[in-house]
Amino acid sequence: MYRAVRLLARSRRLVRPPGSAAAPGLRAAGVLPLRPPNFARMASQNSFRIEFDTFGELKVPNDKYYGAQTVRSTMNFKIGGVTERMPIPVIKAFGILKRAAAEVNQDYGLDSKIAEAIMKAADEVAEGKLNDHFPLVVWQTGSGTQTNMNVNEVISNRAIEMLGGELGSKKPVHPNDHVNKSQSSNDTFPTAMHIAAAVEVHEVLLPGLQKLHDALDAKSKEFAHIIKIGRTHTQDAVPLTLGQEFSGYVQQVKYAMTRIRSTMPRIYELAAGGTAVGTGLNTRIGFAEKVAAKVAALTGLPFVTAPNKFEALAAHDALVELSGAMNTTACSLMKIANDIRFLGSGPRSGLGELILPENEPGSSIMPGKVNPTQCEALSMVAAQVMGNHVAVTVGGSNGHFELNVFKPMMIKNVLHSARLLGDAAVSFTENCVVGIQANTERINKLMNESLMLVTALNPHIGYDKAAKIAKTAHKNGSTLKATAIELGYLTAEQFDEWVKPKDMLGPK
């Protein structure tokens, strides 16, 4: 085939398009050295067309809107496969950004016909209608340049198609000159990162945590009058109510949401308008502010232009901060999941104070076994989020000079954490928390047998005598009351008057 193309090129005295000289060795990777007239039409018979970038020509599948730079990235970064593709929220965020930029560029003189076609194509990207046209993996250039160009090519070719042109011709809509006008990958990718993170937080993470908070709060109120033994160091402690115990979980989740919301003002700051290094080269005065305002209008979130574009490109402390808040949330959820897991352990050989919903068989060998699977899932999610934060921390600490080049990895992990936490909170709520019951019989038994009720005697007989009662009772397998009377420290009437669990739940 290549020989036929060369002969055809020679016979028609073909010339190379500007900048299309193929690099050595690219022919073996599917690169053609020349692009004959009408070759896109000819290539369609073989299910591909020919497009070119500054390195040369490449075969592009006819059923895809992306172009040569996207294909070249698939050749150069075969890392991880489809599971490692750029997160769709980032792609959708790019659609929002490119639409906003086209609208602003139209105000600054971009041909309205081209601008409108770009906006329509960008809307399709933002709506997820073109997801199949974004094959690139996260593990690419650290600036996300290939993904920015993937988006530019898809929008360009889709806009060309809308205008009746030929895919790959770059006419009348050019991916760089029109779709990427007044932009650089260095400011568009961090802008898309912030848009995607903000949307995921508001649509997935915060609603999930709110649902969990409300369910735990309802349980706290339901269990308000159930007195149980407390535990510190996993050992018996003084009493509290089951409602008080759950109120601690409620407050943890409330603080989690507060921490996450407190990070958002920095996430709402957009880098768009900084272009290559933060100076705003090739933009117009007011472009940055107008783009941020358009993005805010499109998303319903209070995005603004970043006050310092050099920081916005070179550092991603805002994402590290958000990831840190999610890391703290993971710590909270790990504690809650483990407490509920252990309080529900048994049913006969564990603590057994809680009766957890039975959702599925728990063993392939032990008949009738049921496990705390929702607690296990939530704790695994928490562990994953902690790991994600380590990666985000490393990435955020590696901004070199005017550009951080860990951007794709950072946003992948931030979005992963937000999605996991939000989804896991909902799953844990619906499949565990709302169905939790208190095993009052077991709770009362354990409380009445606890040696730490002796703490109520401290104000009456002193710490040392109270400790003697507890240690002697434990050694002899006797009750606190019988031991106290036997030691002659108090009467039965005094014990009954002073040791009342319901009077040990708070300050007097």
Coordinates of C-alpha atoms in Angstrom, one line a residue:
M1 CA 0.0 0.0 0.0
Y2 CA 2.8 2.5 1.0
R3 CA 4.4 1.8 -2.4
A4 CA 1.2 2.7 -4.2
V5 CA 0.9 5.9 -2.2
R6 CA 4.5 6.9 -3.1
L7 CA 3.8 6.2 -6.8
L8 CA 0.6 8.2 -6.7
A9 CA 2.5 11.1 -4.9
R10 CA 5.2 11.1 -7.5
S11 CA 2.8 11.1 -10.4
R12 CA 0.8 14.0 -9.0
R13 CA 4.0 15.9 -7.8
L14 CA 2.7 16.1 -4.2
V15 CA 4.2 18.3 -1.6
R16 CA 4.3 17.9 2.1
P17 CA 2.0 20.1 4.1
P18 CA 3.8 22.6 6.3
G19 CA 5.5 20.9 9.3
S20 CA 4.5 17.4 8.2
A21 CA 7.9 15.8 7.7
A22 CA 7.8 12.4 9.3
A23 CA 10.3 11.7 12.0
P24 CA 12.7 8.8 11.4
G25 CA 11.2 5.4 12.2
L26 CA 7.6 6.6 12.4
R27 CA 6.6 4.8 9.2
A28 CA 6.8 1.5 11.1
A29 CA 4.3 2.9 13.5
G30 CA 1.8 3.7 10.8
V31 CA 3.1 7.2 9.8
L32 CA 2.8 8.0 6.1
P33 CA 5.5 10.3 4.6
L34 CA 3.1 12.1 2.2
R35 CA -0.5 13.2 2.1
P36 CA -2.0 13.1 -1.4
P37 CA -5.1 15.2 -2.3
N38 CA -8.4 13.6 -1.3
F39 CA -6.5 11.0 0.7
A40 CA -9.1 11.3 3.5
R41 CA -11.7 10.1 1.1
M42 CA -9.5 7.3 -0.2
A43 CA -8.6 6.2 3.3
S44 CA -12.2 5.9 4.4
Q45 CA -12.4 2.7 2.4
N46 CA -9.9 1.3 4.9
S47 CA -11.7 2.8 8.0
F48 CA -9.1 5.5 8.7
R49 CA -8.2 9.0 7.5
I50 CA -4.9 10.8 7.4
E51 CA -4.3 13.7 9.7
F52 CA -1.0 15.5 10.6
D53 CA 0.7 17.2 13.5
T54 CA 4.1 18.9 13.6
F55 CA 5.8 15.6 13.6
G56 CA 4.1 14.2 10.5
E57 CA 1.1 12.2 9.3
L58 CA -0.8 9.5 11.2
K59 CA -3.8 7.3 10.5
V60 CA -6.9 8.3 12.5
P61 CA -9.9 6.0 12.8
N62 CA -12.7 7.4 10.6
D63 CA -15.3 6.9 13.4
K64 CA -13.4 9.1 15.9
Y65 CA -13.3 12.9 16.2
Y66 CA -9.9 13.0 17.6
G67 CA -6.8 13.7 15.5
A68 CA -3.1 13.1 15.0
Q69 CA -1.9 14.4 18.4
T70 CA -4.3 12.1 20.2
V71 CA -3.2 9.1 18.1
R72 CA 0.4 9.9 18.7
S73 CA -0.2 9.9 22.5
T74 CA -1.8 6.5 22.3
M75 CA 1.3 5.3 20.6
N76 CA 3.7 6.9 23.1
F77 CA 1.9 6.1 26.3
K78 CA 0.7 2.6 26.4
I79 CA 0.4 2.5 30.2
G80 CA -2.3 0.8 32.1
G81 CA -5.0 0.4 29.4
V82 CA -8.6 1.5 29.5
T83 CA -8.8 1.5 33.3
E84 CA -6.2 4.3 33.4
R85 CA -7.9 6.7 31.1
M86 CA -8.4 10.4 31.9
P87 CA -11.4 10.6 34.3
I88 CA -14.5 11.6 32.4
P89 CA -15.2 14.5 34.9
V90 CA -12.0 16.1 33.6
I91 CA -13.2 15.7 30.0
K92 CA -16.6 17.2 30.9
A93 CA -14.9 20.0 32.7
F94 CA -12.9 20.7 29.5
G95 CA -16.1 20.9 27.6
I96 CA -17.4 23.5 29.9
L97 CA -14.2 25.5 29.7
K98 CA -13.9 25.3 25.9
R99 CA -17.5 26.5 25.6
A100 CA -16.8 29.4 27.9
A101 CA -13.6 30.3 26.1
A102 CA -15.3 30.2 22.7
E103 CA -18.1 32.5 23.9
V104 CA -15.6 35.0 25.3
N105 CA -13.4 34.8 22.2
Q106 CA -16.5 35.6 20.1
D107 CA -16.7 38.8 22.1
Y108 CA -13.1 39.5 21.1
G109 CA -13.7 39.0 17.4
L110 CA -13.7 35.2 16.7
D111 CA -16.0 34.6 13.8
S112 CA -19.4 33.9 15.2
K113 CA -20.0 30.9 12.9
I114 CA -16.9 29.2 14.1
A115 CA -17.5 30.2 17.7
E116 CA -21.1 28.9 17.7
A117 CA -19.9 25.6 16.2
I118 CA -17.3 25.2 18.9
M119 CA -19.8 26.0 21.6
K120 CA -22.2 23.3 20.3
A121 CA -19.5 20.7 20.1
A122 CA -18.1 21.7 23.5
D123 CA -21.6 21.3 24.9
E124 CA -21.7 17.7 23.6
V125 CA -18.4 17.1 25.4
A126 CA -19.7 18.6 28.6
E127 CA -22.8 16.5 28.4
G128 CA -20.8 13.3 28.0
K129 CA -22.1 12.6 24.5
L130 CA -18.6 12.1 23.0
N131 CA -16.9 10.1 25.8
D132 CA -15.8 7.4 23.4
H133 CA -13.5 9.9 21.6
F134 CA -11.2 10.4 24.6
P135 CA -8.8 7.4 24.8
L136 CA -5.8 8.9 26.5
V137 CA -4.5 7.6 29.8
V138 CA -3.6 9.7 32.8
W139 CA 0.1 8.7 32.5
Q140 CA 1.1 11.2 29.8
T141 CA 2.8 14.6 30.0
G142 CA 2.5 16.1 33.4
S143 CA 0.9 19.2 32.1
G144 CA -2.0 17.3 30.5
T145 CA -1.1 18.7 27.1
Q146 CA -2.1 15.6 25.2
T147 CA -5.6 15.6 26.8
N148 CA -6.0 19.3 26.1
M149 CA -5.2 18.6 22.5
N150 CA -7.5 15.5 22.5
V151 CA -10.3 17.9 23.5
N152 CA -9.3 20.5 21.0
E153 CA -9.2 17.9 18.2
V154 CA -12.6 16.4 19.1
I155 CA -14.3 19.7 19.3
S156 CA -12.6 20.9 16.1
N157 CA -13.6 17.9 14.1
R158 CA -17.1 17.8 15.5
A159 CA -17.5 21.5 14.7
I160 CA -16.2 20.9 11.2
E161 CA -18.7 18.1 10.8
M162 CA -21.5 20.4 11.9
L163 CA -20.4 23.0 9.4
G164 CA -20.3 20.4 6.6
G165 CA -16.5 20.2 6.3
E166 CA -14.1 17.3 6.1
L167 CA -12.8 15.7 9.2
G168 CA -9.1 16.2 9.7
S169 CA -9.0 19.2 7.4
K170 CA -8.7 21.7 10.3
K171 CA -11.0 23.9 8.2
P172 CA -12.9 26.0 9.0
V173 CA -12.3 25.2 12.6
H174 CA -8.7 24.7 13.7
P175 CA -8.0 22.9 17.0
N176 CA -5.2 25.3 18.0
D177 CA -6.1 28.6 16.4
H178 CA -9.8 28.5 17.2
V179 CA -10.7 25.9 19.9
N180 CA -7.5 26.6 21.9
K181 CA -7.5 30.4 21.2
S182 CA -6.1 32.5 24.1
Q183 CA -5.3 29.3 25.9
S184 CA -2.5 27.0 26.8
S185 CA -2.5 23.4 28.2
N186 CA -0.7 24.9 31.2
D187 CA -3.7 27.0 32.2
T188 CA -6.6 25.0 30.7
F189 CA -5.7 21.7 32.4
P190 CA -5.5 23.2 35.9
T191 CA -8.8 25.0 35.2
A192 CA -10.4 21.7 34.2
M193 CA -9.0 20.1 37.3
H194 CA -10.6 22.7 39.5
I195 CA -13.9 22.6 37.7
A196 CA -14.0 18.7 37.8
A197 CA -13.1 18.7 41.5
A198 CA -15.6 21.3 42.5
V199 CA -18.4 19.5 40.6
E200 CA -17.5 16.1 42.1
V201 CA -17.5 17.5 45.6
H202 CA -20.9 19.2 45.2
E203 CA -22.6 16.4 43.3
V204 CA -21.2 13.3 44.9
L205 CA -19.1 13.9 48.1
L206 CA -21.0 16.4 50.1
P207 CA -24.5 14.8 49.4
G208 CA -23.1 11.4 50.4
L209 CA -21.7 12.7 53.6
Q210 CA -24.9 14.6 54.4
K211 CA -26.9 11.5 54.0
L212 CA -24.6 9.6 56.4
H213 CA -24.7 12.5 58.9
D214 CA -28.5 12.6 58.9
A215 CA -28.8 8.8 59.4
L216 CA -26.3 8.7 62.2
D217 CA -28.0 11.7 63.8
A218 CA -31.4 9.8 63.7
K219 CA -29.8 6.8 65.3
S220 CA -28.2 9.0 68.0
K221 CA -31.7 10.3 68.9
E222 CA -33.2 6.8 68.7
F223 CA -30.6 5.4 71.1
A224 CA -30.6 8.4 73.5
H225 CA -32.0 6.5 76.5
I226 CA -30.0 3.3 76.2
I227 CA -27.3 3.2 78.8
K228 CA -24.3 1.1 78.1
I229 CA -20.8 0.6 79.3
G230 CA -18.1 2.8 77.7
R231 CA -14.7 1.5 76.6
T232 CA -11.3 3.2 76.5
H233 CA -8.2 1.4 75.4
T234 CA -10.7 -1.3 74.3
Q235 CA -11.2 -2.0 78.1
D236 CA -14.2 -1.3 80.3
A237 CA -14.8 2.3 81.2
V238 CA -17.7 4.3 82.8
P239 CA -21.2 4.3 81.3
L240 CA -22.6 6.5 78.6
T241 CA -25.7 6.2 76.4
L242 CA -25.6 4.6 73.0
G243 CA -27.0 7.9 71.7
Q244 CA -24.0 9.8 73.1
E245 CA -21.7 7.3 71.5
F246 CA -23.3 7.8 68.1
S247 CA -23.3 11.6 68.6
G248 CA -19.6 11.4 68.4
Y249 CA -19.9 9.9 64.9
V250 CA -22.4 12.6 63.9
Q251 CA -20.0 15.3 64.9
Q252 CA -17.1 13.7 63.0
V253 CA -19.1 13.7 59.8
K254 CA -20.3 17.2 60.4
Y255 CA -16.7 18.4 60.8
A256 CA -15.8 16.4 57.7
M257 CA -18.2 18.4 55.6
T258 CA -17.1 21.7 57.2
R259 CA -13.5 20.9 56.4
I260 CA -14.2 20.1 52.8
R261 CA -16.3 23.2 52.3
S262 CA -13.6 25.3 53.8
T263 CA -11.2 24.2 51.0
M264 CA -13.5 25.2 48.2
P265 CA -12.8 28.9 47.9
R266 CA -9.3 28.0 46.6
I267 CA -10.8 25.4 44.3
Y268 CA -13.1 28.0 42.8
E269 CA -10.1 30.0 41.6
L270 CA -9.4 29.2 37.9
A271 CA -6.1 29.4 36.1
A272 CA -7.6 30.2 32.7
G273 CA -6.0 33.3 31.3
G274 CA -2.5 32.5 32.5
T275 CA -1.6 30.7 29.3
A276 CA 2.0 29.3 29.2
V277 CA 3.7 30.6 32.4
G278 CA 1.1 32.8 34.1
T279 CA 1.7 36.1 32.2
G280 CA -1.4 35.8 30.0
L281 CA 0.5 35.9 26.7
N282 CA -1.8 35.8 23.7
T283 CA -4.9 36.7 25.7
R284 CA -6.8 39.9 25.9
I285 CA -7.4 42.1 28.9
G286 CA -10.5 40.8 30.7
F287 CA -10.4 37.4 29.1
A288 CA -9.6 35.6 32.4
E289 CA -12.4 37.3 34.3
K290 CA -14.9 36.7 31.6
V291 CA -14.1 33.0 31.2
A292 CA -14.4 32.5 35.0
A293 CA -17.7 34.2 35.0
K294 CA -19.0 32.1 32.1
V295 CA -17.9 28.9 33.8
A296 CA -19.6 30.0 37.0
A297 CA -22.8 30.6 35.0
L298 CA -22.6 27.2 33.3
T299 CA -21.9 25.2 36.5
G300 CA -23.9 27.2 39.1
L301 CA -20.7 27.3 41.3
P302 CA -18.9 30.5 42.3
F303 CA -15.8 30.3 40.2
V304 CA -13.6 33.3 39.9
T305 CA -10.3 34.0 38.1
A306 CA -7.2 33.1 40.2
P307 CA -5.7 36.3 41.6
N308 CA -2.2 35.1 40.8
K309 CA -1.8 32.9 37.7
F310 CA 1.8 32.1 38.5
E311 CA 0.7 30.2 41.6
A312 CA -2.3 28.7 39.8
L313 CA 0.0 27.1 37.2
A314 CA 3.1 26.3 39.2
A315 CA 1.5 25.0 42.4
H316 CA -1.6 23.0 43.2
D317 CA -1.8 23.5 46.9
A318 CA -5.6 23.9 46.7
L319 CA -6.0 20.3 45.5
V320 CA -3.5 19.1 48.1
E321 CA -5.7 21.0 50.7
L322 CA -8.9 19.4 49.4
S323 CA -7.2 16.0 49.4
G324 CA -6.1 16.6 52.9
A325 CA -9.7 17.3 54.0
M326 CA -10.8 14.1 52.3
N327 CA -7.9 12.2 54.0
T328 CA -9.2 13.5 57.4
T329 CA -12.7 12.4 56.4
A330 CA -11.3 8.9 55.6
C331 CA -9.8 8.8 59.1
S332 CA -13.2 9.7 60.6
L333 CA -15.0 7.1 58.5
M334 CA -12.5 4.4 59.3
K335 CA -13.1 5.0 63.1
I336 CA -16.9 4.9 62.6
A337 CA -16.8 1.8 60.5
N338 CA -14.6 0.0 62.9
D339 CA -16.6 1.0 66.0
I340 CA -19.8 -0.3 64.4
R341 CA -18.1 -3.4 63.1
F342 CA -16.8 -4.3 66.6
L343 CA -20.0 -3.3 68.5
G344 CA -21.9 -5.6 66.2
S345 CA -19.4 -8.5 66.5
G346 CA -20.8 -11.9 67.4
P347 CA -23.5 -12.7 67.4
R348 CA -22.6 -14.8 70.4
S349 CA -18.9 -14.6 70.9
G350 CA -18.3 -10.9 70.4
L351 CA -19.5 -7.7 71.9
G352 CA -22.9 -8.0 70.3
E353 CA -24.3 -4.6 71.5
L354 CA -25.5 -3.7 68.0
I355 CA -27.5 -5.9 65.6
L356 CA -26.3 -5.0 62.1
P357 CA -28.4 -5.6 58.9
E358 CA -27.9 -9.0 57.3
N359 CA -27.3 -8.3 53.6
E360 CA -25.7 -11.4 52.2
P361 CA -24.2 -14.8 53.1
G362 CA -20.8 -14.2 54.7
S363 CA -19.0 -17.4 54.2
S364 CA -18.6 -20.0 51.5
I365 CA -17.9 -22.7 54.1
M366 CA -19.6 -21.7 57.3
P367 CA -23.4 -21.9 56.9
G368 CA -25.4 -19.1 58.3
K369 CA -22.4 -16.7 58.9
V370 CA -23.1 -13.0 58.2
N371 CA -20.3 -10.5 58.1
P372 CA -20.2 -6.7 58.5
T373 CA -19.5 -6.2 54.9
Q374 CA -20.5 -2.5 54.7
C375 CA -18.1 -1.7 57.5
E376 CA -15.4 -3.5 55.6
A377 CA -16.1 -1.7 52.3
L378 CA -16.1 1.7 54.0
S379 CA -12.8 0.9 55.8
M380 CA -11.2 -0.2 52.5
V381 CA -12.3 3.0 50.9
A382 CA -10.8 4.9 53.7
A383 CA -7.5 3.1 53.2
Q384 CA -7.6 3.9 49.5
V385 CA -8.2 7.6 50.1
M386 CA -5.3 7.7 52.5
G387 CA -3.1 6.2 49.8
N388 CA -4.5 8.6 47.2
H389 CA -3.5 11.5 49.5
V390 CA 0.1 10.4 49.6
A391 CA 0.2 10.5 45.8
V392 CA -1.4 13.9 45.7
T393 CA 1.0 15.2 48.4
V394 CA 4.0 14.0 46.4
G395 CA 2.6 15.5 43.2
G396 CA 1.8 18.8 44.8
S397 CA 5.2 19.1 46.3
N398 CA 6.8 18.8 42.9
G399 CA 5.9 22.0 41.2
H400 CA 9.1 23.0 39.4
F401 CA 9.6 26.7 38.5
E402 CA 6.6 27.9 36.5
L403 CA 4.7 24.6 36.1
N404 CA 3.7 21.7 38.2
V405 CA 3.9 18.6 36.0
F406 CA 2.0 16.1 38.1
K407 CA -1.4 17.5 37.1
P408 CA -3.1 14.4 35.6
M409 CA -2.1 12.1 38.5
M410 CA -3.2 14.6 41.1
I411 CA -6.7 15.1 39.7
K412 CA -7.1 11.4 39.1
N413 CA -6.6 10.8 42.8
V414 CA -8.6 13.7 44.0
L415 CA -11.6 12.7 41.9
H416 CA -11.1 9.1 42.9
S417 CA -11.2 10.0 46.6
A418 CA -14.2 12.2 46.2
R419 CA -16.2 9.6 44.3
L420 CA -15.2 6.7 46.6
L421 CA -16.1 8.7 49.8
G422 CA -19.4 9.9 48.5
D423 CA -20.5 6.6 47.1
A424 CA -19.3 4.6 50.1
A425 CA -21.1 7.0 52.5
V426 CA -24.3 6.4 50.7
S427 CA -23.8 2.6 50.6
F428 CA -22.9 2.5 54.3
T429 CA -25.9 4.6 55.2
E430 CA -28.5 2.7 53.1
N431 CA -27.2 -0.8 53.7
C432 CA -26.0 -0.5 57.3
V433 CA -26.7 2.6 59.4
V434 CA -30.5 2.9 58.8
G435 CA -31.0 -0.7 59.8
I436 CA -28.9 -0.8 63.0
Q437 CA -30.7 -2.0 66.1
A438 CA -29.6 -2.0 69.7
N439 CA -29.3 -5.3 71.5
T440 CA -30.5 -4.0 74.8
E441 CA -30.4 -7.3 76.6
R442 CA -26.7 -7.7 75.8
I443 CA -26.0 -4.0 76.5
N444 CA -27.6 -4.3 80.0
K445 CA -25.8 -7.5 80.8
L446 CA -22.3 -6.1 80.0
M447 CA -23.0 -2.8 81.8
N448 CA -24.1 -4.5 85.0
E449 CA -21.1 -6.8 85.0
S450 CA -18.6 -4.0 84.5
L451 CA -16.1 -3.3 87.2
M452 CA -15.8 0.4 86.2
L453 CA -19.1 1.3 87.8
V454 CA -16.9 1.5 90.9
T455 CA -15.8 4.9 89.7
A456 CA -19.0 6.4 91.1
L457 CA -17.7 5.6 94.6
N458 CA -14.6 7.8 94.2
P459 CA -16.2 10.9 95.8
H460 CA -17.5 8.9 98.7
I461 CA -14.7 6.5 99.8
G462 CA -11.7 7.7 97.7
Y463 CA -9.8 6.3 94.7
D464 CA -7.7 3.8 96.6
K465 CA -10.6 2.0 98.4
A466 CA -12.6 2.0 95.1
A467 CA -9.6 0.5 93.3
K468 CA -9.3 -2.2 96.0
I469 CA -13.0 -3.1 95.5
A470 CA -12.6 -3.4 91.7
K471 CA -9.4 -5.5 91.9
T472 CA -10.7 -7.8 94.6
A473 CA -14.0 -8.4 92.8
H474 CA -12.2 -9.2 89.6
K475 CA -9.8 -11.6 91.4
N476 CA -12.6 -13.4 93.2
G477 CA -15.1 -13.3 90.4
S478 CA -17.5 -11.5 92.7
T479 CA -19.7 -8.4 92.2
L480 CA -18.7 -4.9 93.2
K481 CA -21.5 -4.7 95.7
A482 CA -20.7 -7.9 97.5
T483 CA -17.0 -7.1 97.6
A484 CA -17.6 -3.6 98.9
I485 CA -19.7 -4.9 101.7
E486 CA -17.3 -7.7 102.5
L487 CA -14.4 -5.2 102.7
G488 CA -16.5 -3.1 105.1
Y489 CA -16.2 0.0 103.0
L490 CA -19.9 0.7 102.8
T491 CA -23.4 -0.7 103.3
A492 CA -25.7 -2.2 100.7
E493 CA -27.9 0.8 101.0
Q494 CA -25.0 3.2 100.4
F495 CA -23.9 1.1 97.3
D496 CA -27.4 1.2 95.8
E497 CA -27.6 5.0 96.4
W498 CA -24.2 5.9 95.0
V499 CA -23.8 3.4 92.1
K500 CA -26.5 4.3 89.6
P501 CA -25.5 4.2 85.9
K502 CA -28.2 6.8 85.0
D503 CA -26.5 9.3 87.3
M504 CA -23.1 8.7 85.7
L505 CA -23.8 10.2 82.3
G506 CA -22.7 13.7 82.8
P507 CA -21.5 16.4 85.2
K508 CA -23.6 17.1 88.3

